[in-house]
PDB file of C-alpha atoms in Angstrom:
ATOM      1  CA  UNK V  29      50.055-206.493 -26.796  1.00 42.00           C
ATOM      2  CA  UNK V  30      51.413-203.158 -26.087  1.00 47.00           C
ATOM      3  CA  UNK V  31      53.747-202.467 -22.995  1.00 52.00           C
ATOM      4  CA  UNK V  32      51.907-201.046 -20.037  1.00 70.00           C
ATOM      5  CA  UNK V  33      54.923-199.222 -18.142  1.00 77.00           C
ATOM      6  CA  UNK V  34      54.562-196.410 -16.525  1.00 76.00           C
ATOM      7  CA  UNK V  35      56.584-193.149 -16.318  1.00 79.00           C
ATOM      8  CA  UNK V  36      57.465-192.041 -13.048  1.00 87.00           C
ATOM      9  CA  UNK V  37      58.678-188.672 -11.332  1.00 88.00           C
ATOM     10  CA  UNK V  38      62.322-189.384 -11.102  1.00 93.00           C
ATOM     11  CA  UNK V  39      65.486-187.211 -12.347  1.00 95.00           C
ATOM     12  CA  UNK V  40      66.794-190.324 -13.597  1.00 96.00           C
ATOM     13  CA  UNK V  41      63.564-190.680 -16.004  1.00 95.00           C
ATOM     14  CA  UNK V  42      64.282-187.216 -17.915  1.00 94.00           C
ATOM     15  CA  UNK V  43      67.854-187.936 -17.620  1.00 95.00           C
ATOM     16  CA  UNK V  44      67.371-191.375 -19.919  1.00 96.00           C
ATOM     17  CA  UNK V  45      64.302-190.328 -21.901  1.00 95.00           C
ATOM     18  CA  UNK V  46      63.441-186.760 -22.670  1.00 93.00           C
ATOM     19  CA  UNK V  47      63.379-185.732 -26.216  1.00 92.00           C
ATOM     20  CA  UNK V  48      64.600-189.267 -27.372  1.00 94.00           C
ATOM     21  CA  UNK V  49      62.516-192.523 -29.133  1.00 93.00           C
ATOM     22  CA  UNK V  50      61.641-194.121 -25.927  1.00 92.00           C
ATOM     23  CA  UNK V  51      59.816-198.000 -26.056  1.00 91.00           C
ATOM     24  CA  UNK V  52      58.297-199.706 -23.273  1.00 91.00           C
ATOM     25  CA  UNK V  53      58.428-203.598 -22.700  1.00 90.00           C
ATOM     26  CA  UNK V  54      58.228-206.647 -20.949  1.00 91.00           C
ATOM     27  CA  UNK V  55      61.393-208.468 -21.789  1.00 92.00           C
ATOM     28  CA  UNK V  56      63.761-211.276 -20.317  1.00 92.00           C
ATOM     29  CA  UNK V  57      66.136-208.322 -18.086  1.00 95.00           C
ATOM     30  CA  UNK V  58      68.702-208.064 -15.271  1.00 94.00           C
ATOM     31  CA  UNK V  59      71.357-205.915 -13.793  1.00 95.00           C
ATOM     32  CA  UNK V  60      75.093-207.324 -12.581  1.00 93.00           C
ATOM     33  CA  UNK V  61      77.432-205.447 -11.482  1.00 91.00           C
ATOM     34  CA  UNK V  62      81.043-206.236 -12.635  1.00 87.00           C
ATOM     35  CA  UNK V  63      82.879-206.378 -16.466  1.00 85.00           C
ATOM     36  CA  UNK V  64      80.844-207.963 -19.801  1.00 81.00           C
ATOM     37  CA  UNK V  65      81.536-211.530 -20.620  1.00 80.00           C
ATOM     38  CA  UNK V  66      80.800-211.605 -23.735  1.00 80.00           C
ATOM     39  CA  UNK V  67      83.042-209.696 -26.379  1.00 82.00           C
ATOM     40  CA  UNK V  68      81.969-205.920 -27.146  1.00 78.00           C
ATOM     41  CA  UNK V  69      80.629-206.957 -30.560  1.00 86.00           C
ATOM     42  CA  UNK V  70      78.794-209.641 -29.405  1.00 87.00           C
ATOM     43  CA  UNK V  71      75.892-206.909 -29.428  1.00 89.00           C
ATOM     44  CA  UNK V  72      76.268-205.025 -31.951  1.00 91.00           C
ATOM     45  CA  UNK V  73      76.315-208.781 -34.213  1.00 88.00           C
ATOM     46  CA  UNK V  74      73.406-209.798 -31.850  1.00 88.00           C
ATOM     47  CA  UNK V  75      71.511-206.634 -33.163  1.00 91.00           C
ATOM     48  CA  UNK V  76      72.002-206.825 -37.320  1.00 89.00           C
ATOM     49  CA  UNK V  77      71.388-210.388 -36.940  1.00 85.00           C
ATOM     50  CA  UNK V  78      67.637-209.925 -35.299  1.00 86.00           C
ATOM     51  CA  UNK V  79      67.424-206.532 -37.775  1.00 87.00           C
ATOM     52  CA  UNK V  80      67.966-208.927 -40.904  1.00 82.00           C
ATOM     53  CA  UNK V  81      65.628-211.528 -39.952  1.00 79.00           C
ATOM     54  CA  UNK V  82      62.746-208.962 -38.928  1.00 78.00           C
ATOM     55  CA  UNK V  83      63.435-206.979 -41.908  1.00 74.00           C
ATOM     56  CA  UNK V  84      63.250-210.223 -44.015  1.00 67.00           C
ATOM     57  CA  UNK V  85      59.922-211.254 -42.552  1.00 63.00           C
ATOM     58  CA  UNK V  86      58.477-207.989 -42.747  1.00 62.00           C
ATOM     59  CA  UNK V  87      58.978-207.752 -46.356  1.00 58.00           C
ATOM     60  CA  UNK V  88      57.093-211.247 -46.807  1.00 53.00           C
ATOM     61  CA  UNK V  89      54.130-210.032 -44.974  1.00 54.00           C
ATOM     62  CA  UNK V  90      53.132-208.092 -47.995  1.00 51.00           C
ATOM     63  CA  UNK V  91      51.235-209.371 -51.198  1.00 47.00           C
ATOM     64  CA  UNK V  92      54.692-211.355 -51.765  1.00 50.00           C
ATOM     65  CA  UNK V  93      54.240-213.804 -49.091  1.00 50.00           C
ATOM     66  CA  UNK V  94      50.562-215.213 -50.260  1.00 54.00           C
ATOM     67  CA  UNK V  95      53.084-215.608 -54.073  1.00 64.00           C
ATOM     68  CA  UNK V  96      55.378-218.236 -51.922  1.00 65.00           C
ATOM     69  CA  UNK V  97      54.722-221.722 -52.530  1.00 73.00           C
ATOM     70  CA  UNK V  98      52.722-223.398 -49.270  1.00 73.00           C
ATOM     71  CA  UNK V  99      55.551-225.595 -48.846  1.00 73.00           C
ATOM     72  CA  UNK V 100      58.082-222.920 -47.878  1.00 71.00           C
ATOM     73  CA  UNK V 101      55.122-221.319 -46.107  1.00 70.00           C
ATOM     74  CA  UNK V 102      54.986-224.368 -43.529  1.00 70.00           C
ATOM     75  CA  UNK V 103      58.898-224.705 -43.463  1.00 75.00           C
ATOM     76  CA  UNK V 104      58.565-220.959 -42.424  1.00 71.00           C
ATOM     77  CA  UNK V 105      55.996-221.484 -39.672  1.00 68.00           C
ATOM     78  CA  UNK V 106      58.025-224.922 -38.765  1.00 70.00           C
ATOM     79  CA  UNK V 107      61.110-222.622 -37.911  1.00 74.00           C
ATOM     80  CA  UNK V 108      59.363-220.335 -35.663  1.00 67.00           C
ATOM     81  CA  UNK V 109      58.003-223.048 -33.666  1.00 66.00           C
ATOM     82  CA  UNK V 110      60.982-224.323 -33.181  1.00 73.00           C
ATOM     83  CA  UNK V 111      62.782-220.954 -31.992  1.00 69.00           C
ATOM     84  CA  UNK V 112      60.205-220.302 -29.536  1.00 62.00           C
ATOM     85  CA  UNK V 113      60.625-223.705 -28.234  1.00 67.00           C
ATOM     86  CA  UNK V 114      64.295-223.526 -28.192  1.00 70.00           C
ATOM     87  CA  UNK V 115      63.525-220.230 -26.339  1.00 61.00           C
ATOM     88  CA  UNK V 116      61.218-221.405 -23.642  1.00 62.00           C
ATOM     89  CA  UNK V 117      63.789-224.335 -23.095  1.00 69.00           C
ATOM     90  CA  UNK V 118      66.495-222.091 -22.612  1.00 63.00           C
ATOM     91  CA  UNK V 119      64.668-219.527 -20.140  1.00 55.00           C
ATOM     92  CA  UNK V 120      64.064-222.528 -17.958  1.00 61.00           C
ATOM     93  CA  UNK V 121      67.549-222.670 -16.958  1.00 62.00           C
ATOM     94  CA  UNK V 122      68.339-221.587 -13.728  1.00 53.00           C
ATOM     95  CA  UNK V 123      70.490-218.385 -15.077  1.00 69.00           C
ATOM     96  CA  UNK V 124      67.428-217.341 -17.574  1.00 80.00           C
ATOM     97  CA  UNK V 125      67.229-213.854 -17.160  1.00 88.00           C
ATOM     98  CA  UNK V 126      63.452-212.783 -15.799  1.00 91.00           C
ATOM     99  CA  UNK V 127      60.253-211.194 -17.096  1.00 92.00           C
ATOM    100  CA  UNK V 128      60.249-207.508 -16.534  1.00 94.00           C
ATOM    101  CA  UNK V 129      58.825-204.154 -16.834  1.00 94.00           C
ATOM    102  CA  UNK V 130      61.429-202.278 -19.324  1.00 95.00           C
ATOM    103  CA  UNK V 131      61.723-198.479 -20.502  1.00 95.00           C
ATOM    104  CA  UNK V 132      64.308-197.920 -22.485  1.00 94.00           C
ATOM    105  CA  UNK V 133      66.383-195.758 -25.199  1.00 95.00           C
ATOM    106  CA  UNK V 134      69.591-195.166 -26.875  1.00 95.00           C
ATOM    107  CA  UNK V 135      70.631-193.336 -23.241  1.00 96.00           C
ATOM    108  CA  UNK V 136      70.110-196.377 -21.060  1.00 97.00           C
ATOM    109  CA  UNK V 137      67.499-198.108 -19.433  1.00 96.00           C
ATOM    110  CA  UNK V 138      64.771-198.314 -16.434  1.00 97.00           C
ATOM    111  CA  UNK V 139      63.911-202.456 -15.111  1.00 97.00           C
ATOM    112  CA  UNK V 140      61.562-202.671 -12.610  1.00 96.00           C
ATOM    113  CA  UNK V 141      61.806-205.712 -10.572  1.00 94.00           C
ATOM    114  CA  UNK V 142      59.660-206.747  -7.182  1.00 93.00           C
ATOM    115  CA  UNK V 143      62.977-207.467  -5.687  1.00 92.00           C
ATOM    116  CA  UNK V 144      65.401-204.929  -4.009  1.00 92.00           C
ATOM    117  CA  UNK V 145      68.523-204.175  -6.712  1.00 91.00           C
ATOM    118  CA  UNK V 146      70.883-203.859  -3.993  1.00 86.00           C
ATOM    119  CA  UNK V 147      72.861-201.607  -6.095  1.00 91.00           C
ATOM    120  CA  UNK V 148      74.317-198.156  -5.163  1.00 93.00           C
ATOM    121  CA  UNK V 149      74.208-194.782  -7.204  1.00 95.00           C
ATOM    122  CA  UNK V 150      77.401-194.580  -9.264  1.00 95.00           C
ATOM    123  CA  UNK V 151      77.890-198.438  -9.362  1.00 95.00           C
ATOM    124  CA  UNK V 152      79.703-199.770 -13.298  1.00 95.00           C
ATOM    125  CA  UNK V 153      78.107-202.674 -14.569  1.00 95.00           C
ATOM    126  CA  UNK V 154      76.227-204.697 -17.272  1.00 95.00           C
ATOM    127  CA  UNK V 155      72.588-204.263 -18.578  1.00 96.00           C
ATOM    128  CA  UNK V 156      71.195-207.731 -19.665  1.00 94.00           C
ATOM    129  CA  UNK V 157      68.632-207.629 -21.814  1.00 94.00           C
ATOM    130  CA  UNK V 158      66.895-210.041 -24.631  1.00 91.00           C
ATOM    131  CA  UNK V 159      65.583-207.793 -27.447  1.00 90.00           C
ATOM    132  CA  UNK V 160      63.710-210.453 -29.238  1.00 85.00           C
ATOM    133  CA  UNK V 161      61.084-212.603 -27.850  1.00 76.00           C
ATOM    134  CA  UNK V 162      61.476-215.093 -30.625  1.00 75.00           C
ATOM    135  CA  UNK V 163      65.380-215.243 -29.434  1.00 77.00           C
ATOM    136  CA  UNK V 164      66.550-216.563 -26.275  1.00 77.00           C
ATOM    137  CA  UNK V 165      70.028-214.517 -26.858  1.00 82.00           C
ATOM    138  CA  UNK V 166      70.815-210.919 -24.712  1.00 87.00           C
ATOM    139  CA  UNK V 167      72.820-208.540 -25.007  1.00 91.00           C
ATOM    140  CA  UNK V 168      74.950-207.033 -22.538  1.00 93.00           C
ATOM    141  CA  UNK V 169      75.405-202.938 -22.366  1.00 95.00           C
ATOM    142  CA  UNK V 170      78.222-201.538 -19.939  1.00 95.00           C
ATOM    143  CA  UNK V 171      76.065-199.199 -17.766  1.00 96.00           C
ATOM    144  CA  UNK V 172      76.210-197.362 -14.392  1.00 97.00           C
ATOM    145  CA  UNK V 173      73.829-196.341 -11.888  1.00 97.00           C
ATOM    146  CA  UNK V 174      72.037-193.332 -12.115  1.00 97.00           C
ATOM    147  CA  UNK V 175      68.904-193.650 -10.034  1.00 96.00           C
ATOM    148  CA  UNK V 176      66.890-196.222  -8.036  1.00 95.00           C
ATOM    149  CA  UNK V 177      63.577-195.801  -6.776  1.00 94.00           C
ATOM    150  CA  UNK V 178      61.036-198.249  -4.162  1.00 93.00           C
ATOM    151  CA  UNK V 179      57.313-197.739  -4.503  1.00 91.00           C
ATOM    152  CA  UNK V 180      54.456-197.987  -2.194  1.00 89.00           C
ATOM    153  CA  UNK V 181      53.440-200.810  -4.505  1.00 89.00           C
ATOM    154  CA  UNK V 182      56.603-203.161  -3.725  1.00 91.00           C
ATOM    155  CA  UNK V 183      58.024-202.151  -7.316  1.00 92.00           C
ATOM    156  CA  UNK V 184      62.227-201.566  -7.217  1.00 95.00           C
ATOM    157  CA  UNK V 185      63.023-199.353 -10.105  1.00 96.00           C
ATOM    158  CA  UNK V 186      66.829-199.210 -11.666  1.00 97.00           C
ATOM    159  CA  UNK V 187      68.018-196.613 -13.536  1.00 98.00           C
ATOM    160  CA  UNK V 188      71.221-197.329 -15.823  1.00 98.00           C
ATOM    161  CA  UNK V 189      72.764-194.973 -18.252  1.00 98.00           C
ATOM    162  CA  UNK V 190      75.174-196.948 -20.698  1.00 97.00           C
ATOM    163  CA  UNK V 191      78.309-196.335 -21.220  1.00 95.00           C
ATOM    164  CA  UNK V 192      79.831-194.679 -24.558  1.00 93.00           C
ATOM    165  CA  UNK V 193      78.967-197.334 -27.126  1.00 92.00           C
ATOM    166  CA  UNK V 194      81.012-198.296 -30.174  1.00 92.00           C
ATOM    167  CA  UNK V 195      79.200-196.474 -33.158  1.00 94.00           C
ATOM    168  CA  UNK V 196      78.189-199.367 -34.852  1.00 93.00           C
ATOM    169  CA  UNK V 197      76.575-200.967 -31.532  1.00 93.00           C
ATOM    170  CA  UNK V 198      74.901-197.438 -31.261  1.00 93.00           C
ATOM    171  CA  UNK V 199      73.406-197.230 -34.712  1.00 95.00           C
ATOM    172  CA  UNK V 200      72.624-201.257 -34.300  1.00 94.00           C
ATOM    173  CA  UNK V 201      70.586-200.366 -30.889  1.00 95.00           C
ATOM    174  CA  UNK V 202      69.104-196.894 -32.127  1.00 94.00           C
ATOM    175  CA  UNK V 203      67.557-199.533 -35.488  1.00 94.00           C
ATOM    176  CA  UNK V 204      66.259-201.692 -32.862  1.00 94.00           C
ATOM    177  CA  UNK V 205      64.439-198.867 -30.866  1.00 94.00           C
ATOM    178  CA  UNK V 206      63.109-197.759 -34.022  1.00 93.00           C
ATOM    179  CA  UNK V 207      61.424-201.017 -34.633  1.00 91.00           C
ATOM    180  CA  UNK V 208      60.060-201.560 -31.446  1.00 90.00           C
ATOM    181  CA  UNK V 209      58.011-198.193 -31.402  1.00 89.00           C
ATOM    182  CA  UNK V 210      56.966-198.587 -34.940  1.00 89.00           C
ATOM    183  CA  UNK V 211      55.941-201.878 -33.575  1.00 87.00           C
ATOM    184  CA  UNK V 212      54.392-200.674 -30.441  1.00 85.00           C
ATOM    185  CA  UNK V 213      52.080-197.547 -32.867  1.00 87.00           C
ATOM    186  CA  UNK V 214      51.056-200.425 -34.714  1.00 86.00           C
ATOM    187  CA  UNK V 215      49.832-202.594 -32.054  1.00 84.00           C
ATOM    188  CA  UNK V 216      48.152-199.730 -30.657  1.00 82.00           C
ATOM    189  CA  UNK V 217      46.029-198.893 -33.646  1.00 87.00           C
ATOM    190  CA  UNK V 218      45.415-202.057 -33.929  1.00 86.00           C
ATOM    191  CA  UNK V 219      44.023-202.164 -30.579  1.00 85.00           C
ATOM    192  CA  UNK V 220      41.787-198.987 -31.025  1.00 86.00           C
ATOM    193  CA  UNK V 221      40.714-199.997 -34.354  1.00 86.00           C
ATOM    194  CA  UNK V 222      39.809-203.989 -32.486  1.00 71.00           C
TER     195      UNK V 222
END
């Protein structure tokens, strides 16, 4: 299903996402203010590792895949049912990061939440963020605080521009961006053509 988040009329929003591959999603997000916990390349592993296993499966959902045998077929289809039930075990925990609204790009990111950030303009911090919904894993982006917005509709909208990234985390995030949208065109002509 394709993302339905909206753009608003902020600074912040042209600040993040003019001129740059921009994706929309609901995705497992936070904010916390304070240093990472996990080790810088935590991410940038976090982000080859999801790359090689959707480039992997992508490639099997040509003509190749109906060539495997059945049996690694159902071994295949055995694996993902137990990832996404590893997944929805681990998002039960209490510290599971919740369901939100997400615009993001290789700039930074906007969450919208229905509770209050209580966050400050210029505040240094950590995006959370799980960029696979078959992985219960996030990542965590050293960001500050460029904007944050209430809405007559009870939404709280964050703003966070990362910090300078390592290039390899960079490249590893801009591939992941580019997957989503290419993802996101294709669910939408699917949906038009449906």
């Amino acid at each position: 299903m394709v993302a339905q988040v909206p753009v608003l009329d902020h600074p912040a929003e042209a600040e993040l996402f003019a001129d740059v591959l921009t994706c929309e999603a609901w995705l497992p997000a936070g904010w916390r203010g304070g240093d990472r916990q996990l080790p810088p390349q935590a991410g940038e592993a976090l982000l080859r590792s999801i790359a090689t296993a959707e480039d992997a499966r992508s490639s099997d959902e040509g003509d190749e895949r109906n060539e495997l045998p059945q049996a690694f077929q159902r071994l295949e289809a055995k694996v993902d049912l137990m990832l996404n039930l590893i997944g929805r075990l681990a998002r039960q925990q209490a510290d599971a990061l919740p369901l939100r609204a997400v615009r993001w790009s290789h700039n930074g990111l906007r969450i919208d939440s229905m509770q209050a950030w209580n966050s400050h303009l210029g505040d240094a911090g950590v995006a959370l963020i799980e960029p696979a919904s078959w992985l219960s894993d996030h990542l965590e982006l050293p960001a500050r605080v460029i904007g944050e917005l209430a809405t007559t509709d009870g939404q709280h909208h964050l703003w966070l521009r990362f910090a300078p990234l390592s290039p390899g985390l960079a490249e590893a995030l801009d591939r992941h961006l580019f997957r989503l949208h290419r993802k996101q065109i294709a669910e939408a002509r699917q949906a038009r053509q449906g």
